[in-house]
Backbone as JSON, one array per atom type, in Angstrom:
{
  "sequence": "XXXXXXXXXXXXXXXXXXXXXXXXXXXXXXXXXXXXXXXXXXXXXXXXXXXXXXXXXXXXXXXXXXXXXXXXXXXXXXXXXXXXXXXXXXXXXXXXXXXXXXXXXXXXXXXXXXXXXXXXXXXXXXXXXXXXXXXXXXXXXXXXXXXXXXXXXXXXXXXXXXXXXXXXXXXXXXXXXXXXXXXXXXXXXXXXXXXXXXXXXXXXXXXXXXXXXXXXXXXXXXXXXXXXX",
  "N": [[-28.15, -15.08, 24.56], [-29.84, -12.92, 24.2], [-28.84, -11.09, 26.07], [-26.38, -10.62, 24.9], [-27.21, -9.31, 22.56], [-28.28, -6.94, 23.61], [-26.0, -5.84, 24.78], [-24.49, -5.51, 22.48], [-25.92, -3.52, 21.13], [-25.44, -1.45, 22.93], [-22.71, -1.25, 22.61], [-22.37, -0.34, 19.95], [-23.68, 2.1, 20.25], [-22.01, 3.3, 22.11], [-19.64, 3.56, 20.62], [-20.55, 5.29, 18.56], [-21.2, 7.59, 20.04], [-18.71, 8.41, 21.09], [-17.23, 8.64, 18.76], [-18.38, 10.84, 17.61], [-17.61, 12.64, 19.48], [-15.15, 12.83, 21.81], [-13.52, 10.92, 20.68], [-12.26, 8.88, 22.0], [-11.78, 5.62, 23.03], [-11.89, 3.85, 25.32], [-13.26, 1.67, 26.54], [-14.06, 0.11, 24.43], [-12.77, -2.21, 23.3], [-13.05, -4.05, 25.38], [-15.83, -4.25, 25.51], [-16.46, -5.32, 22.99], [-15.2, -7.75, 23.27], [-16.76, -8.93, 25.29], [-19.27, -9.14, 24.03], [-18.74, -11.02, 21.97], [-17.95, -13.13, 23.48], [-20.23, -13.85, 24.85], [-21.89, -14.46, 22.7], [-20.47, -16.02, 20.35], [-21.06, -16.43, 17.65], [-21.78, -14.26, 16.15], [-21.02, -12.95, 13.33], [-20.87, -10.39, 12.12], [-20.15, -8.73, 14.18], [-17.45, -9.2, 14.65], [-16.41, -8.22, 12.26], [-17.08, -5.45, 12.41], [-15.92, -4.63, 14.91], [-13.18, -5.37, 14.68], [-12.28, -3.78, 12.57], [-12.73, -1.14, 13.53], [-11.25, -1.1, 15.91], [-8.64, -1.3, 14.95], [-8.34, 0.75, 12.91], [-9.5, 3.08, 13.9], [-9.48, 3.2, 16.76], [-6.87, 2.68, 17.39], [-5.84, 0.24, 18.31], [-4.59, -2.3, 17.33], [-3.59, -4.73, 18.29], [-5.6, -5.69, 19.95], [-7.52, -6.05, 18.03], [-6.44, -8.17, 16.53], [-6.53, -10.17, 18.47], [-9.29, -10.46, 18.8], [-10.03, -11.27, 16.22], [-8.76, -13.7, 16.13], [-10.37, -15.19, 17.82], [-12.61, -15.17, 16.18], [-11.7, -16.75, 14.05], [-11.33, -19.17, 15.34], [-13.95, -19.76, 15.85], [-15.14, -19.72, 13.33], [-13.65, -21.51, 11.38], [-13.52, -22.03, 8.64], [-13.92, -19.73, 7.25], [-12.62, -17.59, 5.06], [-12.36, -14.86, 5.23], [-11.81, -13.89, 7.84], [-9.22, -14.75, 8.36], [-7.94, -13.27, 6.44], [-8.5, -10.61, 7.3], [-7.16, -10.61, 9.77], [-4.57, -11.13, 8.9], [-4.04, -8.85, 7.33], [-4.16, -6.86, 9.3], [-2.0, -7.61, 10.92], [0.06, -7.23, 9.09], [-0.12, -4.5, 8.18], [-0.43, -2.81, 10.43], [0.97, -3.95, 12.63], [3.34, -4.73, 11.57], [4.19, -7.35, 11.2], [5.54, -9.59, 9.41], [5.74, -12.41, 9.08], [3.46, -13.46, 10.41], [1.43, -12.27, 8.91], [1.9, -13.32, 6.31], [1.43, -16.03, 6.81], [-1.31, -16.03, 7.52], [-2.48, -15.04, 5.14], [-1.81, -17.11, 3.44], [-3.25, -19.26, 4.57], [-5.85, -18.26, 4.24], [-6.03, -18.13, 1.45], [-6.3, -20.75, 0.71], [-8.83, -21.5, 1.32], [-12.34, -22.12, 0.53], [-13.97, -19.98, -1.83], [-12.28, -17.81, -1.51], [-11.22, -14.64, -2.59], [-9.38, -13.18, -5.41], [-7.73, -11.15, -4.34], [-6.57, -12.06, -1.99], [-4.7, -14.01, -2.73], [-3.1, -12.32, -4.22], [-2.04, -10.55, -2.32], [-0.54, -12.35, -0.85], [1.27, -13.21, -2.82], [2.69, -10.88, -3.38], [4.09, -10.57, -1.1], [3.91, -8.65, 0.97], [5.49, -6.56, 3.26], [7.38, -5.06, 5.87], [7.13, -2.21, 5.33], [4.55, -1.79, 4.54], [1.76, -1.31, 2.27], [0.34, 1.22, 0.64], [-1.47, 1.39, -1.48], [-2.68, -1.12, -1.48], [-3.82, -0.87, 0.99], [-5.83, 0.96, 0.46], [-7.48, -0.57, -1.18], [-8.25, -2.5, 0.67], [-9.57, -0.91, 2.63], [-11.63, 0.11, 1.05], [-13.11, -2.2, 0.55], [-13.89, -2.81, 3.18], [-15.51, -0.6, 3.71], [-17.62, -1.04, 1.96], [-18.83, -3.17, 3.17], [-19.61, -2.24, 5.61], [-21.94, -1.84, 8.25], [-22.83, -0.02, 10.09], [-23.49, 3.45, 10.39], [-21.66, 5.26, 11.59], [-19.36, 3.71, 11.65], [-18.95, 3.45, 8.89], [-18.37, 6.14, 8.27], [-16.02, 6.54, 9.75], [-14.24, 4.72, 8.53], [-14.25, 5.76, 5.96], [-13.02, 8.2, 6.42], [-10.46, 7.32, 7.18], [-9.78, 6.19, 4.74], [-9.57, 8.46, 3.08], [-7.4, 9.72, 4.31], [-5.32, 7.89, 3.88], [-5.31, 7.97, 1.1], [-4.53, 10.62, 0.72], [-1.93, 10.6, 1.83], [-0.73, 8.79, 0.07], [-0.88, 10.21, -2.33], [0.93, 12.31, -1.79], [3.33, 10.84, -1.52], [3.6, 9.71, -4.09], [3.82, 12.03, -5.66], [6.15, 13.11, -4.59], [8.01, 11.15, -5.33], [7.84, 11.45, -8.1], [8.82, 14.02, -8.3], [11.5, 13.7, -7.51], [12.35, 12.09, -9.6], [12.08, 13.83, -11.77], [14.04, 15.73, -11.13], [16.33, 14.17, -11.31], [16.26, 13.6, -14.0], [16.32, 16.08, -15.31], [18.12, 17.63, -13.97], [17.47, 19.76, -12.41], [15.17, 21.57, -10.26], [11.61, 21.5, -10.66], [9.57, 24.28, -11.74], [6.98, 24.29, -10.94], [4.42, 21.95, -9.88], [3.05, 21.39, -12.12], [4.93, 21.12, -14.12], [5.7, 18.49, -13.93], [3.66, 17.17, -15.14], [3.84, 18.23, -17.73], [6.24, 17.13, -18.56], [5.51, 14.55, -18.76], [5.8, 12.83, -16.66], [3.94, 12.43, -14.67], [0.52, 11.67, -15.23], [-1.61, 13.37, -14.61], [-2.3, 15.86, -12.1], [-3.17, 14.77, -8.86], [-6.33, 15.0, -7.09], [-6.74, 16.63, -4.07], [-8.09, 14.86, -1.43], [-9.2, 16.22, 0.68], [-10.11, 18.6, -0.17], [-8.28, 20.55, -0.89], [-5.49, 21.84, -2.86], [-2.67, 20.41, -4.42], [0.66, 21.62, -4.39], [3.88, 23.05, -5.26], [6.0, 24.16, -2.86], [7.51, 27.23, -2.94], [9.46, 28.19, -1.25], [10.49, 26.06, 0.34], [10.72, 24.03, -1.49], [9.27, 21.74, -1.36], [6.62, 19.32, -1.73], [3.33, 20.27, -1.05], [0.07, 21.08, 0.35], [-2.87, 23.05, -0.08], [-4.84, 22.45, 1.7], [-3.63, 21.75, 4.04], [-3.8, 19.45, 5.59], [-2.96, 17.04, 8.06], [-0.35, 14.75, 7.5], [-0.17, 11.15, 7.27], [2.25, 9.78, 7.33], [3.12, 7.14, 6.87], [4.11, 3.99, 5.45], [6.3, 4.78, 3.96]],
  "CA": [[-28.1, -14.35, 23.28], [-30.52, -11.64, 24.4], [-27.9, -10.2, 26.75], [-25.39, -10.24, 23.89], [-27.85, -8.33, 21.68], [-28.37, -5.68, 24.35], [-24.64, -5.32, 24.91], [-24.05, -5.07, 21.16], [-26.56, -2.23, 20.92], [-24.7, -0.48, 23.76], [-21.37, -1.1, 22.03], [-22.5, 0.54, 18.79], [-24.02, 3.42, 20.77], [-20.78, 3.82, 22.73], [-18.75, 4.0, 19.55], [-21.12, 6.47, 17.9], [-21.1, 8.73, 20.95], [-17.32, 8.88, 21.19], [-16.78, 9.04, 17.43], [-18.87, 12.2, 17.43], [-17.15, 13.48, 20.58], [-13.72, 12.89, 22.13], [-12.83, 9.88, 19.91], [-11.52, 8.04, 22.95], [-12.56, 4.38, 23.06], [-11.24, 3.07, 26.37], [-14.0, 0.46, 26.85], [-14.54, -0.55, 23.22], [-12.22, -3.55, 23.17], [-13.67, -4.88, 26.41], [-17.23, -4.47, 25.13], [-16.45, -6.25, 21.86], [-14.82, -9.05, 23.82], [-17.92, -9.46, 26.01], [-20.31, -9.51, 23.07], [-18.37, -12.24, 21.26], [-17.88, -14.21, 24.47], [-21.62, -14.26, 25.1], [-22.42, -15.06, 21.48], [-19.36, -16.02, 19.39], [-21.51, -16.69, 16.29], [-22.14, -13.0, 15.49], [-19.94, -12.62, 12.41], [-20.8, -8.96, 11.84], [-19.49, -8.06, 15.31], [-16.01, -9.3, 14.39], [-16.11, -7.27, 11.18], [-17.18, -4.09, 12.93], [-14.97, -4.34, 15.99], [-11.79, -5.48, 14.23], [-11.96, -2.6, 11.76], [-12.7, 0.07, 14.35], [-10.14, -1.19, 16.86], [-7.38, -1.04, 14.23], [-8.27, 1.97, 12.13], [-9.98, 4.26, 14.62], [-9.12, 3.2, 18.18], [-5.43, 2.51, 17.55], [-5.59, -0.95, 19.13], [-4.55, -3.45, 16.43], [-3.38, -5.98, 19.04], [-6.92, -6.16, 20.37], [-8.19, -6.51, 16.81], [-5.91, -9.5, 16.23], [-7.06, -11.07, 19.49], [-10.7, -10.69, 18.48], [-10.1, -12.04, 14.98], [-8.35, -15.06, 16.47], [-11.59, -15.84, 18.29], [-13.47, -15.37, 15.01], [-11.16, -17.88, 13.3], [-11.62, -20.37, 16.12], [-15.39, -20.02, 15.73], [-15.45, -19.92, 11.92], [-12.36, -21.89, 10.79], [-13.57, -22.12, 7.18], [-14.22, -18.42, 6.7], [-11.36, -16.99, 4.62], [-12.34, -13.43, 5.51], [-11.22, -13.56, 9.13], [-7.77, -14.9, 8.19], [-7.54, -12.11, 5.64], [-8.53, -9.42, 8.16], [-6.08, -10.71, 10.75], [-3.31, -10.99, 8.18], [-3.84, -7.45, 6.96], [-3.87, -6.12, 10.53], [-0.62, -7.94, 11.3], [0.98, -6.65, 8.12], [-0.15, -3.04, 8.02], [-0.33, -2.11, 11.7], [1.93, -4.54, 13.56], [4.57, -4.99, 10.81], [4.56, -8.74, 11.44], [5.55, -10.2, 8.08], [5.49, -13.85, 9.14], [2.06, -13.69, 10.77], [0.61, -11.86, 7.77], [2.06, -14.29, 5.23], [0.78, -17.28, 7.21], [-2.76, -15.86, 7.42], [-2.86, -14.95, 3.73], [-1.69, -18.46, 2.88], [-4.4, -20.03, 5.06], [-7.05, -17.72, 3.61], [-6.03, -18.43, 0.02], [-6.63, -22.15, 0.51], [-10.22, -21.75, 1.7], [-13.31, -21.91, -0.55], [-14.51, -18.65, -2.11], [-11.31, -16.74, -1.28], [-11.08, -13.85, -3.82], [-8.01, -13.01, -5.92], [-6.9, -10.22, -3.57], [-5.82, -12.79, -0.98], [-3.53, -14.57, -3.4], [-2.24, -11.22, -4.65], [-1.31, -10.09, -1.14], [0.44, -13.38, -0.54], [2.29, -13.22, -3.86], [3.51, -9.67, -3.28], [4.86, -10.66, 0.15], [3.91, -7.33, 1.55], [6.19, -6.67, 4.52], [7.47, -4.04, 6.91], [6.73, -0.84, 5.02], [3.12, -1.7, 4.21], [1.48, -0.89, 0.92], [-0.8, 2.12, 0.74], [-2.46, 1.08, -2.5], [-3.45, -2.25, -0.98], [-4.62, -0.37, 2.11], [-7.03, 1.56, -0.13], [-8.34, -1.68, -1.6], [-8.77, -3.08, 1.9], [-10.55, 0.01, 3.22], [-12.78, 0.15, 0.16], [-13.9, -3.4, 0.82], [-14.49, -2.66, 4.5], [-16.57, 0.4, 3.6], [-18.76, -1.65, 1.28], [-19.46, -4.13, 4.07], [-19.95, -1.6, 6.88], [-23.37, -1.78, 8.55], [-23.13, 1.12, 10.94], [-23.19, 4.74, 9.76], [-20.44, 5.82, 12.16], [-18.26, 2.89, 11.15], [-18.75, 3.86, 7.51], [-17.72, 7.46, 8.28], [-14.65, 6.38, 10.25], [-13.46, 4.06, 7.5], [-14.1, 6.71, 4.85], [-12.0, 9.18, 6.83], [-9.16, 6.65, 7.05], [-9.53, 6.04, 3.3], [-9.12, 9.75, 2.58], [-6.07, 9.99, 4.86], [-4.37, 7.05, 3.16], [-5.25, 8.52, -0.25], [-3.76, 11.86, 0.84], [-0.53, 10.22, 2.01], [-0.26, 8.16, -1.16], [-0.69, 11.3, -3.3], [2.18, 12.97, -1.45], [4.46, 9.96, -1.83], [3.73, 9.6, -5.54], [4.32, 13.31, -6.17], [7.55, 13.23, -4.16], [8.79, 10.27, -6.19], [7.88, 12.09, -9.42], [9.68, 15.19, -8.17], [12.88, 13.22, -7.52], [12.65, 11.62, -10.95], [12.23, 15.03, -12.6], [15.34, 16.33, -10.81], [17.36, 13.3, -11.87], [16.17, 13.65, -15.46], [16.63, 17.42, -15.85], [19.19, 18.26, -13.21], [16.97, 20.96, -11.73], [13.84, 21.44, -9.69], [10.57, 22.1, -11.5], [9.02, 25.55, -11.25], [5.71, 23.95, -10.31], [4.06, 20.55, -10.09], [2.58, 21.28, -13.49], [6.04, 20.68, -14.97], [5.72, 17.03, -13.91], [2.69, 16.76, -16.14], [4.38, 18.62, -19.03], [7.3, 16.18, -18.9], [4.93, 13.22, -18.89], [6.17, 12.0, -15.52], [2.63, 12.05, -14.14], [-0.52, 11.95, -16.23], [-2.26, 14.59, -14.13], [-2.14, 16.07, -10.67], [-4.31, 14.22, -8.12], [-7.17, 15.92, -6.34], [-6.65, 16.47, -2.63], [-9.39, 14.39, -0.92], [-9.69, 17.12, 1.72], [-10.59, 19.81, -0.8], [-7.21, 21.49, -1.23], [-4.76, 21.61, -4.11], [-1.25, 20.15, -4.21], [1.54, 22.56, -5.09], [5.28, 23.02, -4.87], [6.32, 25.32, -2.02], [8.66, 27.93, -3.53], [10.48, 28.42, -0.22], [11.11, 24.81, 0.8], [10.87, 23.1, -2.59], [8.59, 20.51, -1.02], [5.21, 19.18, -2.09], [2.41, 20.58, 0.05], [-1.31, 21.25, -0.11], [-3.57, 24.18, 0.52], [-5.72, 21.98, 2.78], [-2.8, 21.64, 5.24], [-4.19, 18.31, 6.41], [-1.8, 16.33, 8.59], [-0.03, 13.49, 6.81], [-0.04, 9.95, 8.11], [3.65, 9.45, 7.5], [3.31, 5.69, 6.9], [4.34, 3.35, 4.16], [7.37, 5.44, 3.22]],
  "C": [[-28.76, -12.98, 23.42], [-29.59, -10.63, 25.07], [-26.82, -9.71, 25.77], [-25.94, -9.18, 22.95], [-27.91, -6.95, 22.34], [-26.99, -5.03, 24.46], [-24.11, -4.82, 23.57], [-24.65, -3.71, 20.81], [-25.81, -1.14, 21.69], [-23.31, -0.22, 23.19], [-21.4, -0.14, 20.84], [-22.82, 1.96, 19.23], [-22.8, 4.09, 21.39], [-19.82, 4.35, 21.68], [-19.26, 5.27, 18.89], [-20.99, 7.72, 18.74], [-19.69, 9.29, 20.97], [-16.74, 9.27, 19.83], [-17.2, 10.47, 17.13], [-18.42, 13.15, 18.52], [-15.64, 13.47, 20.74], [-12.88, 11.88, 21.37], [-11.85, 9.09, 20.78], [-12.37, 6.8, 23.21], [-12.01, 3.4, 24.1], [-11.92, 1.71, 26.58], [-14.38, -0.36, 25.62], [-14.05, -1.98, 23.09], [-12.88, -4.51, 24.15], [-15.12, -5.21, 26.04], [-17.33, -5.45, 23.97], [-16.12, -7.66, 22.33], [-16.01, -9.7, 24.53], [-19.01, -9.94, 25.05], [-19.99, -10.85, 22.42], [-18.16, -13.42, 22.21], [-19.27, -14.76, 24.73], [-22.23, -14.95, 23.88], [-21.35, -15.02, 20.39], [-19.77, -16.21, 17.94], [-21.9, -15.42, 15.54], [-20.98, -12.55, 14.58], [-19.77, -11.12, 12.22], [-20.12, -8.19, 12.97], [-17.98, -8.09, 15.11], [-15.59, -8.32, 13.3], [-16.05, -5.84, 11.71], [-16.05, -3.79, 13.9], [-13.52, -4.39, 15.51], [-11.38, -4.27, 13.42], [-11.81, -1.36, 12.62], [-11.54, 0.05, 15.33], [-8.81, -0.85, 16.18], [-7.31, 0.37, 13.66], [-8.66, 3.22, 12.91], [-9.47, 4.33, 16.05], [-7.62, 3.02, 18.43], [-5.06, 1.33, 18.42], [-5.55, -2.2, 18.26], [-4.3, -4.77, 17.14], [-4.7, -6.57, 19.5], [-7.72, -6.67, 19.18], [-7.75, -7.93, 16.45], [-6.46, -10.53, 17.22], [-8.52, -11.44, 19.19], [-10.85, -11.55, 17.22], [-9.64, -13.48, 15.19], [-9.55, -15.84, 17.01], [-12.54, -16.12, 17.12], [-13.01, -16.59, 14.22], [-11.43, -19.2, 14.02], [-13.08, -20.77, 15.97], [-15.78, -20.36, 14.3], [-14.17, -20.31, 11.16], [-12.35, -21.98, 9.27], [-13.91, -20.8, 6.5], [-12.91, -17.7, 6.36], [-11.23, -15.54, 5.09], [-11.63, -13.08, 6.81], [-9.7, -13.77, 9.13], [-7.21, -13.68, 7.45], [-7.48, -10.85, 6.49], [-7.39, -9.45, 9.17], [-4.73, -10.55, 10.08], [-3.02, -9.55, 7.81], [-3.49, -6.61, 8.18], [-2.44, -6.37, 10.98], [0.38, -7.27, 10.38], [1.05, -5.13, 8.21], [0.09, -2.3, 9.34], [0.79, -2.64, 12.6], [3.26, -4.88, 12.89], [5.1, -6.4, 11.05], [4.44, -9.51, 10.13], [5.17, -11.68, 8.14], [4.04, -14.16, 9.44], [1.15, -13.37, 9.61], [0.68, -12.89, 6.65], [1.35, -15.59, 5.56], [-0.73, -17.17, 7.08], [-3.23, -15.76, 5.98], [-2.8, -16.31, 3.05], [-2.89, -19.32, 3.29], [-5.69, -19.58, 4.38], [-7.15, -18.14, 2.15], [-6.43, -19.87, -0.27], [-8.09, -22.48, 0.8], [-11.17, -21.46, 0.54], [-13.76, -20.45, -0.63], [-13.53, -17.5, -1.82], [-11.09, -15.98, -2.59], [-9.62, -13.67, -4.22], [-7.13, -12.11, -5.06], [-6.06, -10.95, -2.53], [-4.55, -13.38, -1.58], [-2.56, -13.48, -3.83], [-1.41, -10.69, -3.48], [-0.22, -11.09, -0.77], [1.59, -13.34, -1.54], [3.23, -12.02, -3.74], [4.39, -9.68, -2.04], [5.01, -9.29, 0.78], [4.47, -7.41, 2.97], [6.23, -5.36, 5.28], [6.92, -2.67, 6.54], [5.23, -0.7, 4.8], [2.95, -1.22, 2.78], [0.21, -0.07, 0.92], [-1.86, 1.83, -0.31], [-3.31, -0.11, -2.08], [-4.3, -1.84, 0.21], [-5.91, 0.27, 1.6], [-8.01, 0.49, -0.59], [-9.02, -2.29, -0.38], [-9.86, -2.19, 2.5], [-11.8, 0.12, 2.36], [-13.7, -1.03, 0.38], [-14.61, -3.3, 2.16], [-15.65, -1.67, 4.46], [-17.82, -0.2, 2.96], [-19.53, -2.6, 2.2], [-19.87, -3.52, 5.41], [-21.46, -1.51, 7.05], [-23.75, -0.51, 9.29], [-22.68, 2.42, 10.27], [-21.88, 5.34, 10.29], [-19.21, 5.01, 11.74], [-17.91, 3.27, 9.72], [-17.99, 5.19, 7.44], [-16.26, 7.35, 8.72], [-13.75, 5.75, 9.21], [-13.23, 4.98, 6.3], [-13.04, 7.76, 5.17], [-10.6, 8.58, 6.73], [-8.79, 6.5, 5.57], [-8.97, 7.34, 2.72], [-7.71, 10.08, 3.07], [-5.01, 9.16, 4.16], [-4.2, 7.55, 1.73], [-4.37, 9.78, -0.28], [-2.27, 11.54, 0.97], [0.05, 9.62, 0.74], [-0.02, 9.21, -2.24], [0.65, 12.0, -3.05], [3.38, 12.12, -1.86], [4.67, 9.83, -3.32], [4.29, 10.89, -6.15], [5.78, 13.53, -5.79], [8.47, 12.35, -5.0], [8.93, 10.88, -7.59], [8.81, 13.29, -9.41], [11.16, 14.77, -8.22], [13.29, 12.74, -8.91], [12.88, 12.79, -11.89], [13.62, 15.64, -12.39], [16.49, 15.5, -11.38], [17.42, 13.42, -13.4], [16.65, 14.99, -16.02], [17.78, 18.11, -15.15], [18.76, 19.52, -12.49], [15.58, 20.68, -11.14], [12.81, 22.05, -10.64], [10.09, 23.41, -10.9], [7.71, 25.31, -10.52], [5.42, 22.47, -10.56], [3.52, 20.33, -11.51], [3.66, 20.83, -14.45], [6.14, 19.16, -15.01], [4.76, 16.46, -14.95], [3.23, 17.05, -17.55], [5.46, 17.64, -19.51], [6.78, 14.75, -19.05], [5.28, 12.28, -17.76], [4.91, 11.54, -14.78], [1.59, 12.45, -15.16], [-1.27, 13.23, -15.88], [-2.07, 14.69, -12.64], [-3.37, 15.53, -9.94], [-5.1, 15.31, -7.41], [-7.05, 15.63, -4.85], [-8.02, 16.02, -2.09], [-10.0, 15.29, 0.15], [-10.01, 18.51, 1.16], [-9.54, 20.83, -1.17], [-6.61, 21.19, -2.59], [-3.29, 21.39, -3.78], [-0.43, 21.16, -5.0], [2.95, 22.43, -4.55], [5.61, 24.3, -4.12], [7.59, 25.97, -2.55], [9.78, 28.16, -2.53], [11.22, 27.15, 0.16], [11.39, 23.84, -0.35], [10.17, 21.78, -2.36], [7.14, 20.52, -1.51], [4.36, 19.48, -0.86], [1.0, 20.73, -0.51], [-1.96, 22.41, 0.6], [-4.51, 23.74, 1.64], [-4.97, 21.89, 4.11], [-3.22, 20.51, 6.16], [-2.93, 17.56, 6.85], [-1.58, 15.01, 7.86], [0.08, 12.34, 7.79], [1.41, 9.58, 8.36], [3.89, 7.96, 7.61], [3.57, 5.19, 5.5], [5.44, 3.98, 3.35], [8.58, 4.56, 3.1]]
}
């Protein structure tokens, strides 16, 4: 257990160093695997590593592998089924695996309503950005490490940004269908009651309608995720 503790300290330090630097995490999955092999009872390690591997390191397959070990170690913990199901659904687009995990989680004691809601909605290939925000919000509340918290918050802002674009684009199409013309500005969507108000760009910019392209854009010019469309 002592060796596992030392390796865990090194794992968190490794992540923090690369999160503040090149954001390349070549050894992270291997380190998480070693920590949980040496001491599979560390629940917080599964939480930390599964979130970072999926959302920051771009390795959802490794996250699923790690969460499978967590489920084998803690078969009555609904949370690990939920985390694995969400990873399968949102990152790997595996509808069957996600539905099965949500079903298993929903049958366990203390499972919250969100698990049943995800199962009921049968969220599939396209993913659901609103549910992703709920998921990330929960992960942020449970994050122990400062760098993990920052990484999850950044992902939250990126998903929020993408969702704003998609909602505004849908409102724009509805306006055109209703009036037969393009609006002069996004403010017209508010005037027509299509949207209650314009969202605030989480990256500090303002959304507007590009007069040249007729497309929704933002003064922040942050790169879109391009998911869940």
